[in-house]
């Protein structure tokens, strides 16, 4: 009997547990079904449909009506979606057209220049082709950026106007200066070897490299300008950020122009004082290079406001691509031997140390290599070697067999810009 009573109690206990589990399962299923109705397409769109309640009164339901959505909502949603897609396609199409035309024009023009120059065995118009190429890209991007339905016209966008004008002034000056220099020098000794002058063997492939390098230089430096002129972003005016950067861009252009003119006048007057300390050259050993680098950093930052990305320029890969403009300029002017500071410093300083070693050493110690400012002599050496770009490789290290006349000639052939 004791065993029987124990078995009965166990059976009753199991039955109670099964009932509880069954009730819990039913509750869970009901809850899932109720929650699933919240994800019905009609509810997700916020669509209200009228149905009849049990008493015949109209009520509101969020369910679909035989799989169809209300006619007053569906066409409008489709129209907005199509308009959004069209807008994106227009913006992307405008940018693709501008950048594609820029690449084709630049490399096509430099290839034609190479063929003509090699056949004529001259480098006279090498720099001129570079200057003209810049101006042509500014014109093409202004025209093509306004092409297509819904594209923002160049004349209606103050950012495009200001960018194109300042870019044109900068590259227009470059064209004038390089044209004048080519006329004055009657040639460029950098190309003597590749053109086979002096009885050497011509090197057409190496000569082509010079022209293709110029094509990359023109294209990469122009990236921020192309970004602005291909944009379809409409903004009512300039922010304080835009105005400050536009002013600083002009300062960079103006500094380069003034430095080039002052150096040219000093050379024309017979290089008085052995090394140039005229005007801004008193505060920087290479103010023209500073102006060239500084203006492209300013234009890159200025182009931020022209981004078509809804999140802003920081989320726009094409805007970030424009940073190659100042970085490539710095690479050419700071690190590449045939031009820039690498060509003007180092062994090219021999004539100064031969003629006036003490005066030039004092000028060098107290004058910034790039950024014009007063008080450079008080800057700690480790800062000069880092953030002020006065690297050790720019120091003069005497070498046997190097004449001052040859060094001076090489320095004269170093361009103001690449």
mmCIF file of C-alpha atoms in Angstrom:
data_model
loop_
_atom_site.group_PDB
_atom_site.id
_atom_site.type_symbol
_atom_site.label_atom_id
_atom_site.label_comp_id
_atom_site.label_asym_id
_atom_site.label_seq_id
_atom_site.Cartn_x
_atom_site.Cartn_y
_atom_site.Cartn_z
ATOM 1 C CA UNK A 1 0.000 0.000 0.000
ATOM 2 C CA UNK A 2 2.791 2.378 0.854
ATOM 3 C CA UNK A 3 4.378 1.760 -2.548
ATOM 4 C CA UNK A 4 1.063 2.240 -4.345
ATOM 5 C CA UNK A 5 0.413 5.565 -2.628
ATOM 6 C CA UNK A 6 3.925 6.755 -3.576
ATOM 7 C CA UNK A 7 3.412 5.845 -7.244
ATOM 8 C CA UNK A 8 0.061 7.683 -7.321
ATOM 9 C CA UNK A 9 1.664 10.824 -5.894
ATOM 10 C CA UNK A 10 4.444 10.647 -8.539
ATOM 11 C CA UNK A 11 1.909 10.329 -11.354
ATOM 12 C CA UNK A 12 -0.086 13.295 -10.088
ATOM 13 C CA UNK A 13 3.102 15.365 -9.847
ATOM 14 C CA UNK A 14 4.077 14.539 -13.462
ATOM 15 C CA UNK A 15 0.586 15.414 -14.679
ATOM 16 C CA UNK A 16 0.760 18.822 -13.003
ATOM 17 C CA UNK A 17 4.149 19.540 -14.606
ATOM 18 C CA UNK A 18 2.868 18.515 -18.038
ATOM 19 C CA UNK A 19 -0.159 20.818 -17.638
ATOM 20 C CA UNK A 20 2.097 23.716 -16.655
ATOM 21 C CA UNK A 21 4.438 23.087 -19.593
ATOM 22 C CA UNK A 22 1.495 22.862 -21.999
ATOM 23 C CA UNK A 23 0.015 26.130 -20.700
ATOM 24 C CA UNK A 24 3.439 27.851 -20.987
ATOM 25 C CA UNK A 25 3.862 26.593 -24.549
ATOM 26 C CA UNK A 26 0.413 27.906 -25.556
ATOM 27 C CA UNK A 27 1.169 31.319 -23.998
ATOM 28 C CA UNK A 28 4.475 31.538 -25.867
ATOM 29 C CA UNK A 29 2.859 30.617 -29.190
ATOM 30 C CA UNK A 30 0.120 33.220 -28.686
ATOM 31 C CA UNK A 31 2.755 35.832 -27.843
ATOM 32 C CA UNK A 32 4.800 35.010 -30.954
ATOM 33 C CA UNK A 33 1.757 35.246 -33.196
ATOM 34 C CA UNK A 34 0.781 38.575 -31.673
ATOM 35 C CA UNK A 35 4.245 40.015 -32.086
ATOM 36 C CA UNK A 36 4.537 38.738 -35.638
ATOM 37 C CA UNK A 37 1.557 40.857 -36.646
ATOM 38 C CA UNK A 38 3.603 43.928 -35.764
ATOM 39 C CA UNK A 39 5.970 43.085 -38.613
ATOM 40 C CA UNK A 40 3.259 42.846 -41.246
ATOM 41 C CA UNK A 41 4.083 44.979 -44.303
ATOM 42 C CA UNK A 42 1.022 47.165 -43.842
ATOM 43 C CA UNK A 43 2.028 48.018 -40.295
ATOM 44 C CA UNK A 44 5.670 48.562 -41.244
ATOM 45 C CA UNK A 45 4.576 51.197 -43.739
ATOM 46 C CA UNK A 46 2.168 52.754 -41.297
ATOM 47 C CA UNK A 47 -0.773 51.910 -43.590
ATOM 48 C CA UNK A 48 -4.260 52.045 -42.075
ATOM 49 C CA UNK A 49 -7.027 50.048 -43.703
ATOM 50 C CA UNK A 50 -10.680 50.257 -42.852
ATOM 51 C CA UNK A 51 -12.534 47.077 -41.980
ATOM 52 C CA UNK A 52 -15.822 46.319 -40.253
ATOM 53 C CA UNK A 53 -16.067 45.201 -36.656
ATOM 54 C CA UNK A 54 -18.566 42.666 -35.444
ATOM 55 C CA UNK A 55 -21.110 45.412 -34.803
ATOM 56 C CA UNK A 56 -20.706 46.834 -38.314
ATOM 57 C CA UNK A 57 -18.739 49.921 -37.231
ATOM 58 C CA UNK A 58 -15.590 50.816 -39.147
ATOM 59 C CA UNK A 59 -12.345 50.121 -37.377
ATOM 60 C CA UNK A 60 -8.662 50.387 -38.254
ATOM 61 C CA UNK A 61 -6.393 47.475 -39.067
ATOM 62 C CA UNK A 62 -2.719 47.272 -39.995
ATOM 63 C CA UNK A 63 -3.106 44.153 -42.091
ATOM 64 C CA UNK A 64 -2.684 43.799 -45.816
ATOM 65 C CA UNK A 65 -5.756 43.698 -47.980
ATOM 66 C CA UNK A 66 -5.251 40.707 -50.258
ATOM 67 C CA UNK A 67 -1.544 41.598 -50.640
ATOM 68 C CA UNK A 68 -2.222 45.088 -52.052
ATOM 69 C CA UNK A 69 -1.169 48.418 -50.562
ATOM 70 C CA UNK A 70 -3.299 51.566 -50.694
ATOM 71 C CA UNK A 71 -3.094 53.289 -54.059
ATOM 72 C CA UNK A 72 -2.565 56.720 -52.505
ATOM 73 C CA UNK A 73 0.700 55.599 -50.805
ATOM 74 C CA UNK A 74 2.375 53.165 -53.186
ATOM 75 C CA UNK A 75 2.922 55.442 -56.257
ATOM 76 C CA UNK A 76 4.302 58.238 -54.086
ATOM 77 C CA UNK A 77 6.823 55.898 -52.447
ATOM 78 C CA UNK A 78 7.915 54.593 -55.832
ATOM 79 C CA UNK A 79 8.239 58.157 -57.158
ATOM 80 C CA UNK A 80 10.415 59.221 -54.240
ATOM 81 C CA UNK A 81 12.608 56.148 -54.646
ATOM 82 C CA UNK A 82 13.026 56.714 -58.377
ATOM 83 C CA UNK A 83 13.807 60.403 -57.809
ATOM 84 C CA UNK A 84 16.456 59.478 -55.230
ATOM 85 C CA UNK A 85 18.049 56.936 -57.585
ATOM 86 C CA UNK A 86 18.026 59.460 -60.435
ATOM 87 C CA UNK A 87 19.635 62.089 -58.216
ATOM 88 C CA UNK A 88 22.427 59.726 -57.186
ATOM 89 C CA UNK A 89 22.997 58.649 -60.791
ATOM 90 C CA UNK A 90 23.152 62.297 -61.915
ATOM 91 C CA UNK A 91 25.704 63.201 -59.258
ATOM 92 C CA UNK A 92 27.867 60.144 -59.865
ATOM 93 C CA UNK A 93 27.581 60.577 -63.628
ATOM 94 C CA UNK A 94 28.743 64.183 -63.446
ATOM 95 C CA UNK A 95 31.767 63.274 -61.348
ATOM 96 C CA UNK A 96 32.668 60.285 -63.541
ATOM 97 C CA UNK A 97 32.468 62.484 -66.643
ATOM 98 C CA UNK A 98 34.702 65.201 -65.163
ATOM 99 C CA UNK A 99 37.368 62.857 -63.800
ATOM 100 C CA UNK A 100 37.353 60.638 -66.886
ATOM 101 C CA UNK A 101 37.740 63.599 -69.236
ATOM 102 C CA UNK A 102 40.524 65.013 -67.039
ATOM 103 C CA UNK A 103 42.540 61.782 -67.161
ATOM 104 C CA UNK A 104 42.089 61.377 -70.930
ATOM 105 C CA UNK A 105 42.935 65.022 -71.644
ATOM 106 C CA UNK A 106 46.011 65.104 -69.408
ATOM 107 C CA UNK A 107 47.697 61.929 -70.581
ATOM 108 C CA UNK A 108 46.685 62.568 -74.179
ATOM 109 C CA UNK A 109 48.130 66.069 -74.124
ATOM 110 C CA UNK A 110 51.395 64.998 -72.483
ATOM 111 C CA UNK A 111 51.789 62.142 -74.977
ATOM 112 C CA UNK A 112 51.396 64.563 -77.882
ATOM 113 C CA UNK A 113 53.914 66.890 -76.248
ATOM 114 C CA UNK A 114 56.413 64.047 -75.873
ATOM 115 C CA UNK A 115 56.111 63.016 -79.539
ATOM 116 C CA UNK A 116 56.543 66.580 -80.796
ATOM 117 C CA UNK A 117 59.417 67.364 -78.430
ATOM 118 C CA UNK A 118 61.299 64.166 -79.258
ATOM 119 C CA UNK A 119 60.951 64.637 -82.998
ATOM 120 C CA UNK A 120 62.169 68.238 -82.695
ATOM 121 C CA UNK A 121 64.861 67.263 -80.156
ATOM 122 C CA UNK A 122 63.846 70.057 -77.811
ATOM 123 C CA UNK A 123 62.526 70.462 -74.272
ATOM 124 C CA UNK A 124 61.649 74.143 -74.633
ATOM 125 C CA UNK A 125 57.881 73.713 -74.316
ATOM 126 C CA UNK A 126 57.922 70.962 -71.654
ATOM 127 C CA UNK A 127 56.969 73.291 -68.795
ATOM 128 C CA UNK A 128 54.570 75.234 -71.028
ATOM 129 C CA UNK A 129 52.589 72.055 -71.750
ATOM 130 C CA UNK A 130 52.237 71.543 -68.017
ATOM 131 C CA UNK A 131 50.856 75.052 -67.434
ATOM 132 C CA UNK A 132 48.431 74.876 -70.370
ATOM 133 C CA UNK A 133 47.274 71.436 -69.206
ATOM 134 C CA UNK A 134 46.239 72.887 -65.834
ATOM 135 C CA UNK A 135 44.179 75.671 -67.393
ATOM 136 C CA UNK A 136 42.531 73.255 -69.811
ATOM 137 C CA UNK A 137 41.419 71.019 -66.926
ATOM 138 C CA UNK A 138 39.923 73.996 -65.112
ATOM 139 C CA UNK A 139 37.933 74.944 -68.216
ATOM 140 C CA UNK A 140 36.790 71.397 -69.007
ATOM 141 C CA UNK A 141 35.711 70.640 -65.445
ATOM 142 C CA UNK A 142 33.718 73.886 -65.277
ATOM 143 C CA UNK A 143 31.861 72.936 -68.492
ATOM 144 C CA UNK A 144 31.426 69.188 -67.973
ATOM 145 C CA UNK A 145 30.485 69.569 -64.302
ATOM 146 C CA UNK A 146 27.311 71.369 -65.435
ATOM 147 C CA UNK A 147 26.396 68.688 -68.001
ATOM 148 C CA UNK A 148 23.290 66.536 -67.616
ATOM 149 C CA UNK A 149 19.754 66.924 -66.270
ATOM 150 C CA UNK A 150 19.700 68.313 -62.768
ATOM 151 C CA UNK A 151 23.407 69.170 -62.757
ATOM 152 C CA UNK A 152 24.397 72.312 -60.870
ATOM 153 C CA UNK A 153 25.498 75.026 -63.275
ATOM 154 C CA UNK A 154 28.954 76.505 -62.777
ATOM 155 C CA UNK A 155 27.641 80.083 -62.753
ATOM 156 C CA UNK A 156 25.134 79.216 -59.995
ATOM 157 C CA UNK A 157 27.710 77.861 -57.552
ATOM 158 C CA UNK A 158 29.958 80.434 -55.829
ATOM 159 C CA UNK A 159 32.315 77.655 -54.696
ATOM 160 C CA UNK A 160 32.930 76.534 -58.258
ATOM 161 C CA UNK A 161 33.490 80.115 -59.392
ATOM 162 C CA UNK A 162 35.921 80.969 -56.597
ATOM 163 C CA UNK A 163 37.831 77.689 -56.905
ATOM 164 C CA UNK A 164 38.196 77.954 -60.682
ATOM 165 C CA UNK A 165 39.288 81.615 -60.537
ATOM 166 C CA UNK A 166 41.912 81.062 -57.817
ATOM 167 C CA UNK A 167 43.127 77.875 -59.490
ATOM 168 C CA UNK A 168 43.343 79.737 -62.805
ATOM 169 C CA UNK A 169 45.349 82.576 -61.225
ATOM 170 C CA UNK A 170 47.766 80.106 -59.644
ATOM 171 C CA UNK A 171 48.329 78.025 -62.766
ATOM 172 C CA UNK A 172 48.143 81.037 -65.076
ATOM 173 C CA UNK A 173 51.067 82.577 -63.204
ATOM 174 C CA UNK A 174 52.920 79.257 -63.434
ATOM 175 C CA UNK A 175 52.439 79.239 -67.210
ATOM 176 C CA UNK A 176 53.672 82.832 -67.582
ATOM 177 C CA UNK A 177 56.682 82.308 -65.332
ATOM 178 C CA UNK A 178 57.751 79.039 -66.942
ATOM 179 C CA UNK A 179 57.282 80.470 -70.434
ATOM 180 C CA UNK A 180 59.471 83.455 -69.539
ATOM 181 C CA UNK A 181 62.099 81.190 -67.981
ATOM 182 C CA UNK A 182 62.173 78.886 -71.020
ATOM 183 C CA UNK A 183 62.726 81.932 -73.233
ATOM 184 C CA UNK A 184 65.501 83.289 -70.995
ATOM 185 C CA UNK A 185 67.448 80.052 -70.602
ATOM 186 C CA UNK A 186 67.148 78.755 -74.154
ATOM 187 C CA UNK A 187 66.941 75.213 -72.841
ATOM 188 C CA UNK A 188 66.994 72.981 -69.782
ATOM 189 C CA UNK A 189 70.113 70.968 -68.947
ATOM 190 C CA UNK A 190 68.003 68.308 -67.199
ATOM 191 C CA UNK A 191 67.089 66.902 -70.624
ATOM 192 C CA UNK A 192 70.517 67.026 -72.307
ATOM 193 C CA UNK A 193 71.312 63.373 -71.636
ATOM 194 C CA UNK A 194 67.935 61.876 -72.600
ATOM 195 C CA UNK A 195 67.812 63.913 -75.805
ATOM 196 C CA UNK A 196 71.333 62.881 -76.773
ATOM 197 C CA UNK A 197 72.726 66.396 -76.826
ATOM 198 C CA UNK A 198 76.493 66.668 -76.956
ATOM 199 C CA UNK A 199 76.923 63.492 -78.997
ATOM 200 C CA UNK A 200 75.206 61.094 -76.573
ATOM 201 C CA UNK A 201 72.667 58.389 -77.429
ATOM 202 C CA UNK A 202 69.024 59.569 -77.258
ATOM 203 C CA UNK A 203 66.891 57.860 -74.620
ATOM 204 C CA UNK A 204 63.260 58.087 -75.810
ATOM 205 C CA UNK A 205 61.821 55.930 -73.002
ATOM 206 C CA UNK A 206 63.493 58.032 -70.307
ATOM 207 C CA UNK A 207 62.279 61.179 -72.055
ATOM 208 C CA UNK A 208 58.744 59.726 -72.061
ATOM 209 C CA UNK A 209 59.031 59.158 -68.304
ATOM 210 C CA UNK A 210 59.527 62.902 -67.813
ATOM 211 C CA UNK A 211 56.336 63.652 -69.738
ATOM 212 C CA UNK A 212 54.289 60.988 -67.963
ATOM 213 C CA UNK A 213 55.555 62.261 -64.600
ATOM 214 C CA UNK A 214 54.271 65.689 -65.573
ATOM 215 C CA UNK A 215 50.913 64.128 -66.493
ATOM 216 C CA UNK A 216 50.629 62.583 -63.024
ATOM 217 C CA UNK A 217 51.695 65.879 -61.454
ATOM 218 C CA UNK A 218 48.997 67.853 -63.297
ATOM 219 C CA UNK A 219 46.260 65.297 -62.656
ATOM 220 C CA UNK A 220 46.955 64.689 -58.977
ATOM 221 C CA UNK A 221 47.451 68.332 -58.047
ATOM 222 C CA UNK A 222 44.160 69.214 -59.779
ATOM 223 C CA UNK A 223 42.100 66.702 -57.766
ATOM 224 C CA UNK A 224 40.518 69.185 -55.272
ATOM 225 C CA UNK A 225 39.566 71.545 -58.094
ATOM 226 C CA UNK A 226 37.985 68.690 -60.069
ATOM 227 C CA UNK A 227 36.109 67.600 -56.947
ATOM 228 C CA UNK A 228 34.541 71.041 -56.489
ATOM 229 C CA UNK A 229 33.666 71.558 -60.161
ATOM 230 C CA UNK A 230 32.041 68.108 -60.450
ATOM 231 C CA UNK A 231 29.878 68.586 -57.347
ATOM 232 C CA UNK A 232 26.100 69.137 -57.459
ATOM 233 C CA UNK A 233 25.785 70.251 -53.843
ATOM 234 C CA UNK A 234 23.783 73.467 -53.461
ATOM 235 C CA UNK A 235 24.614 75.691 -50.485
ATOM 236 C CA UNK A 236 23.408 79.274 -50.038
ATOM 237 C CA UNK A 237 26.725 80.876 -49.177
ATOM 238 C CA UNK A 238 30.167 80.570 -47.653
ATOM 239 C CA UNK A 239 30.746 79.564 -44.059
ATOM 240 C CA UNK A 240 33.450 81.165 -41.956
ATOM 241 C CA UNK A 241 35.488 78.005 -42.566
ATOM 242 C CA UNK A 242 35.145 78.450 -46.349
ATOM 243 C CA UNK A 243 36.113 82.121 -46.244
ATOM 244 C CA UNK A 244 39.190 81.511 -44.088
ATOM 245 C CA UNK A 245 40.451 78.737 -46.371
ATOM 246 C CA UNK A 246 39.811 80.785 -49.523
ATOM 247 C CA UNK A 247 41.833 83.663 -48.063
ATOM 248 C CA UNK A 248 44.657 81.310 -47.057
ATOM 249 C CA UNK A 249 44.663 79.732 -50.522
ATOM 250 C CA UNK A 250 45.112 83.196 -52.017
ATOM 251 C CA UNK A 251 47.924 83.881 -49.518
ATOM 252 C CA UNK A 252 49.730 80.776 -50.761
ATOM 253 C CA UNK A 253 49.325 81.806 -54.415
ATOM 254 C CA UNK A 254 50.415 85.379 -53.656
ATOM 255 C CA UNK A 255 53.477 84.193 -51.713
ATOM 256 C CA UNK A 256 54.619 82.035 -54.614
ATOM 257 C CA UNK A 257 54.139 84.818 -57.166
ATOM 258 C CA UNK A 258 55.972 87.427 -55.066
ATOM 259 C CA UNK A 259 58.832 85.023 -54.308
ATOM 260 C CA UNK A 260 59.293 84.125 -57.987
ATOM 261 C CA UNK A 261 59.342 87.783 -59.026
ATOM 262 C CA UNK A 262 61.766 88.821 -56.283
ATOM 263 C CA UNK A 263 64.162 85.981 -57.140
ATOM 264 C CA UNK A 264 63.996 86.756 -60.879
ATOM 265 C CA UNK A 265 64.745 90.453 -60.265
ATOM 266 C CA UNK A 266 67.660 89.545 -57.988
ATOM 267 C CA UNK A 267 69.143 87.275 -60.676
ATOM 268 C CA UNK A 268 68.685 89.974 -63.343
ATOM 269 C CA UNK A 269 70.586 92.474 -61.196
ATOM 270 C CA UNK A 270 73.609 90.224 -61.016
ATOM 271 C CA UNK A 271 72.972 88.159 -57.852
ATOM 272 C CA UNK A 272 73.985 90.889 -55.448
ATOM 273 C CA UNK A 273 75.177 89.545 -52.102
ATOM 274 C CA UNK A 274 75.892 86.058 -53.514
ATOM 275 C CA UNK A 275 72.626 84.578 -52.197
ATOM 276 C CA UNK A 276 69.071 85.939 -52.323
ATOM 277 C CA UNK A 277 67.732 87.740 -49.253
ATOM 278 C CA UNK A 278 65.283 89.994 -51.086
ATOM 279 C CA UNK A 279 61.754 90.351 -49.687
ATOM 280 C CA UNK A 280 60.269 87.081 -48.438
ATOM 281 C CA UNK A 281 63.582 85.321 -49.085
ATOM 282 C CA UNK A 282 64.833 86.999 -45.934
ATOM 283 C CA UNK A 283 62.393 84.872 -43.894
ATOM 284 C CA UNK A 284 62.470 81.630 -45.885
ATOM 285 C CA UNK A 285 65.150 79.945 -47.977
ATOM 286 C CA UNK A 286 62.446 78.601 -50.321
ATOM 287 C CA UNK A 287 59.286 80.770 -50.004
ATOM 288 C CA UNK A 288 58.134 79.867 -53.519
ATOM 289 C CA UNK A 289 57.979 76.185 -52.572
ATOM 290 C CA UNK A 290 56.134 77.057 -49.373
ATOM 291 C CA UNK A 291 53.484 78.934 -51.373
ATOM 292 C CA UNK A 292 53.078 76.004 -53.759
ATOM 293 C CA UNK A 293 52.614 73.452 -50.979
ATOM 294 C CA UNK A 294 50.455 75.654 -48.741
ATOM 295 C CA UNK A 295 47.897 76.572 -51.410
ATOM 296 C CA UNK A 296 47.086 72.925 -52.180
ATOM 297 C CA UNK A 297 46.521 72.074 -48.528
ATOM 298 C CA UNK A 298 44.104 75.008 -48.355
ATOM 299 C CA UNK A 299 42.249 74.007 -51.529
ATOM 300 C CA UNK A 300 41.926 70.406 -50.340
ATOM 301 C CA UNK A 301 40.353 71.606 -47.068
ATOM 302 C CA UNK A 302 38.153 74.124 -48.922
ATOM 303 C CA UNK A 303 36.720 71.362 -51.143
ATOM 304 C CA UNK A 304 35.256 69.648 -48.046
ATOM 305 C CA UNK A 305 32.025 71.681 -48.305
ATOM 306 C CA UNK A 306 31.414 70.401 -51.847
ATOM 307 C CA UNK A 307 31.044 66.776 -50.801
ATOM 308 C CA UNK A 308 27.855 65.053 -52.003
ATOM 309 C CA UNK A 309 27.955 62.502 -49.203
ATOM 310 C CA UNK A 310 25.024 63.045 -46.788
ATOM 311 C CA UNK A 311 27.332 62.322 -43.849
ATOM 312 C CA UNK A 312 29.841 64.972 -44.916
ATOM 313 C CA UNK A 313 33.254 65.073 -46.540
ATOM 314 C CA UNK A 314 34.892 62.910 -43.885
ATOM 315 C CA UNK A 315 32.788 59.971 -45.151
ATOM 316 C CA UNK A 316 33.421 60.744 -48.836
ATOM 317 C CA UNK A 317 36.238 58.640 -50.381
ATOM 318 C CA UNK A 318 36.482 60.981 -53.358
ATOM 319 C CA UNK A 319 37.122 63.965 -51.095
ATOM 320 C CA UNK A 320 39.819 62.028 -49.252
ATOM 321 C CA UNK A 321 41.380 61.162 -52.610
ATOM 322 C CA UNK A 322 42.021 64.891 -53.057
ATOM 323 C CA UNK A 323 44.654 64.778 -50.307
ATOM 324 C CA UNK A 324 47.088 63.430 -52.907
ATOM 325 C CA UNK A 325 47.295 67.010 -54.240
ATOM 326 C CA UNK A 326 49.291 68.512 -51.337
ATOM 327 C CA UNK A 327 51.017 65.209 -50.486
ATOM 328 C CA UNK A 328 52.265 64.672 -54.038
ATOM 329 C CA UNK A 329 53.420 68.301 -54.191
ATOM 330 C CA UNK A 330 55.381 67.808 -50.971
ATOM 331 C CA UNK A 331 56.896 64.601 -52.303
ATOM 332 C CA UNK A 332 58.139 66.353 -55.439
ATOM 333 C CA UNK A 333 59.424 69.511 -53.786
ATOM 334 C CA UNK A 334 60.931 67.931 -50.663
ATOM 335 C CA UNK A 335 62.206 64.539 -51.774
ATOM 336 C CA UNK A 336 62.773 64.243 -55.528
ATOM 337 C CA UNK A 337 66.340 64.990 -56.572
ATOM 338 C CA UNK A 338 65.859 66.566 -60.043
ATOM 339 C CA UNK A 339 63.826 69.458 -58.659
ATOM 340 C CA UNK A 340 62.700 71.274 -55.538
ATOM 341 C CA UNK A 341 64.624 71.597 -52.296
ATOM 342 C CA UNK A 342 66.597 68.397 -52.831
ATOM 343 C CA UNK A 343 68.084 69.960 -55.960
ATOM 344 C CA UNK A 344 68.604 73.440 -54.468
ATOM 345 C CA UNK A 345 70.191 72.298 -51.196
ATOM 346 C CA UNK A 346 72.919 69.758 -50.466
ATOM 347 C CA UNK A 347 75.804 69.843 -52.934
ATOM 348 C CA UNK A 348 74.214 72.784 -54.735
ATOM 349 C CA UNK A 349 75.249 74.957 -51.784
ATOM 350 C CA UNK A 350 78.933 74.608 -52.712
ATOM 351 C CA UNK A 351 79.194 78.022 -54.347
ATOM 352 C CA UNK A 352 77.901 79.737 -51.213
ATOM 353 C CA UNK A 353 80.325 77.934 -48.928
ATOM 354 C CA UNK A 354 83.153 78.660 -51.384
ATOM 355 C CA UNK A 355 82.415 82.397 -51.678
ATOM 356 C CA UNK A 356 80.928 83.401 -48.328
ATOM 357 C CA UNK A 357 80.903 80.455 -45.908
ATOM 358 C CA UNK A 358 80.399 82.448 -42.705
ATOM 359 C CA UNK A 359 77.668 84.738 -44.030
ATOM 360 C CA UNK A 360 75.755 81.919 -45.630
ATOM 361 C CA UNK A 361 76.085 79.643 -42.576
ATOM 362 C CA UNK A 362 74.593 82.428 -40.438
ATOM 363 C CA UNK A 363 71.764 82.988 -42.935
ATOM 364 C CA UNK A 364 71.058 79.265 -43.047
ATOM 365 C CA UNK A 365 71.003 78.866 -39.269
ATOM 366 C CA UNK A 366 68.592 81.785 -38.794
ATOM 367 C CA UNK A 367 66.307 81.367 -41.812
ATOM 368 C CA UNK A 368 63.579 78.738 -42.144
ATOM 369 C CA UNK A 369 63.991 76.326 -45.012
ATOM 370 C CA UNK A 370 60.301 76.513 -45.959
ATOM 371 C CA UNK A 371 57.785 78.335 -43.729
ATOM 372 C CA UNK A 372 58.481 82.095 -43.655
ATOM 373 C CA UNK A 373 58.717 83.449 -40.115
ATOM 374 C CA UNK A 374 60.973 85.416 -37.763
ATOM 375 C CA UNK A 375 62.934 83.746 -34.971
ATOM 376 C CA UNK A 376 63.992 80.529 -36.688
ATOM 377 C CA UNK A 377 67.376 80.717 -34.979
ATOM 378 C CA UNK A 378 65.720 80.058 -31.619
ATOM 379 C CA UNK A 379 64.054 76.825 -32.757
ATOM 380 C CA UNK A 380 65.610 73.675 -31.192
ATOM 381 C CA UNK A 381 67.556 71.549 -33.704
ATOM 382 C CA UNK A 382 65.320 68.480 -33.247
ATOM 383 C CA UNK A 383 62.275 70.537 -34.262
ATOM 384 C CA UNK A 384 64.115 71.909 -37.293
ATOM 385 C CA UNK A 385 64.898 68.347 -38.329
ATOM 386 C CA UNK A 386 61.263 67.246 -38.009
ATOM 387 C CA UNK A 387 58.236 69.527 -38.236
ATOM 388 C CA UNK A 388 60.150 72.324 -40.017
ATOM 389 C CA UNK A 389 61.492 69.966 -42.730
ATOM 390 C CA UNK A 390 65.117 71.097 -42.409
ATOM 391 C CA UNK A 391 66.380 67.542 -42.824
ATOM 392 C CA UNK A 392 69.988 66.465 -42.497
ATOM 393 C CA UNK A 393 70.120 65.357 -46.136
ATOM 394 C CA UNK A 394 69.862 69.019 -47.142
ATOM 395 C CA UNK A 395 73.200 69.816 -45.485
ATOM 396 C CA UNK A 396 76.206 70.556 -47.671
ATOM 397 C CA UNK A 397 78.796 67.776 -47.715
ATOM 398 C CA UNK A 398 81.893 68.693 -49.777
ATOM 399 C CA UNK A 399 82.696 66.356 -52.666
ATOM 400 C CA UNK A 400 85.795 66.361 -54.805
ATOM 401 C CA UNK A 401 85.518 67.224 -58.488
ATOM 402 C CA UNK A 402 82.399 69.407 -58.142
ATOM 403 C CA UNK A 403 82.926 72.911 -59.520
ATOM 404 C CA UNK A 404 80.961 75.897 -58.301
ATOM 405 C CA UNK A 405 80.039 76.840 -61.883
ATOM 406 C CA UNK A 406 78.432 73.459 -62.586
ATOM 407 C CA UNK A 407 76.501 73.613 -59.316
ATOM 408 C CA UNK A 408 75.252 77.131 -60.100
ATOM 409 C CA UNK A 409 74.068 76.019 -63.531
ATOM 410 C CA UNK A 410 72.115 73.114 -62.025
ATOM 411 C CA UNK A 411 70.495 75.429 -59.505
ATOM 412 C CA UNK A 412 69.363 77.809 -62.252
ATOM 413 C CA UNK A 413 67.642 74.915 -64.000
ATOM 414 C CA UNK A 414 65.714 74.006 -60.856
ATOM 415 C CA UNK A 415 62.114 75.106 -61.512
ATOM 416 C CA UNK A 416 60.033 77.196 -59.162
ATOM 417 C CA UNK A 417 57.554 74.332 -59.223
ATOM 418 C CA UNK A 418 57.953 70.760 -60.481
#
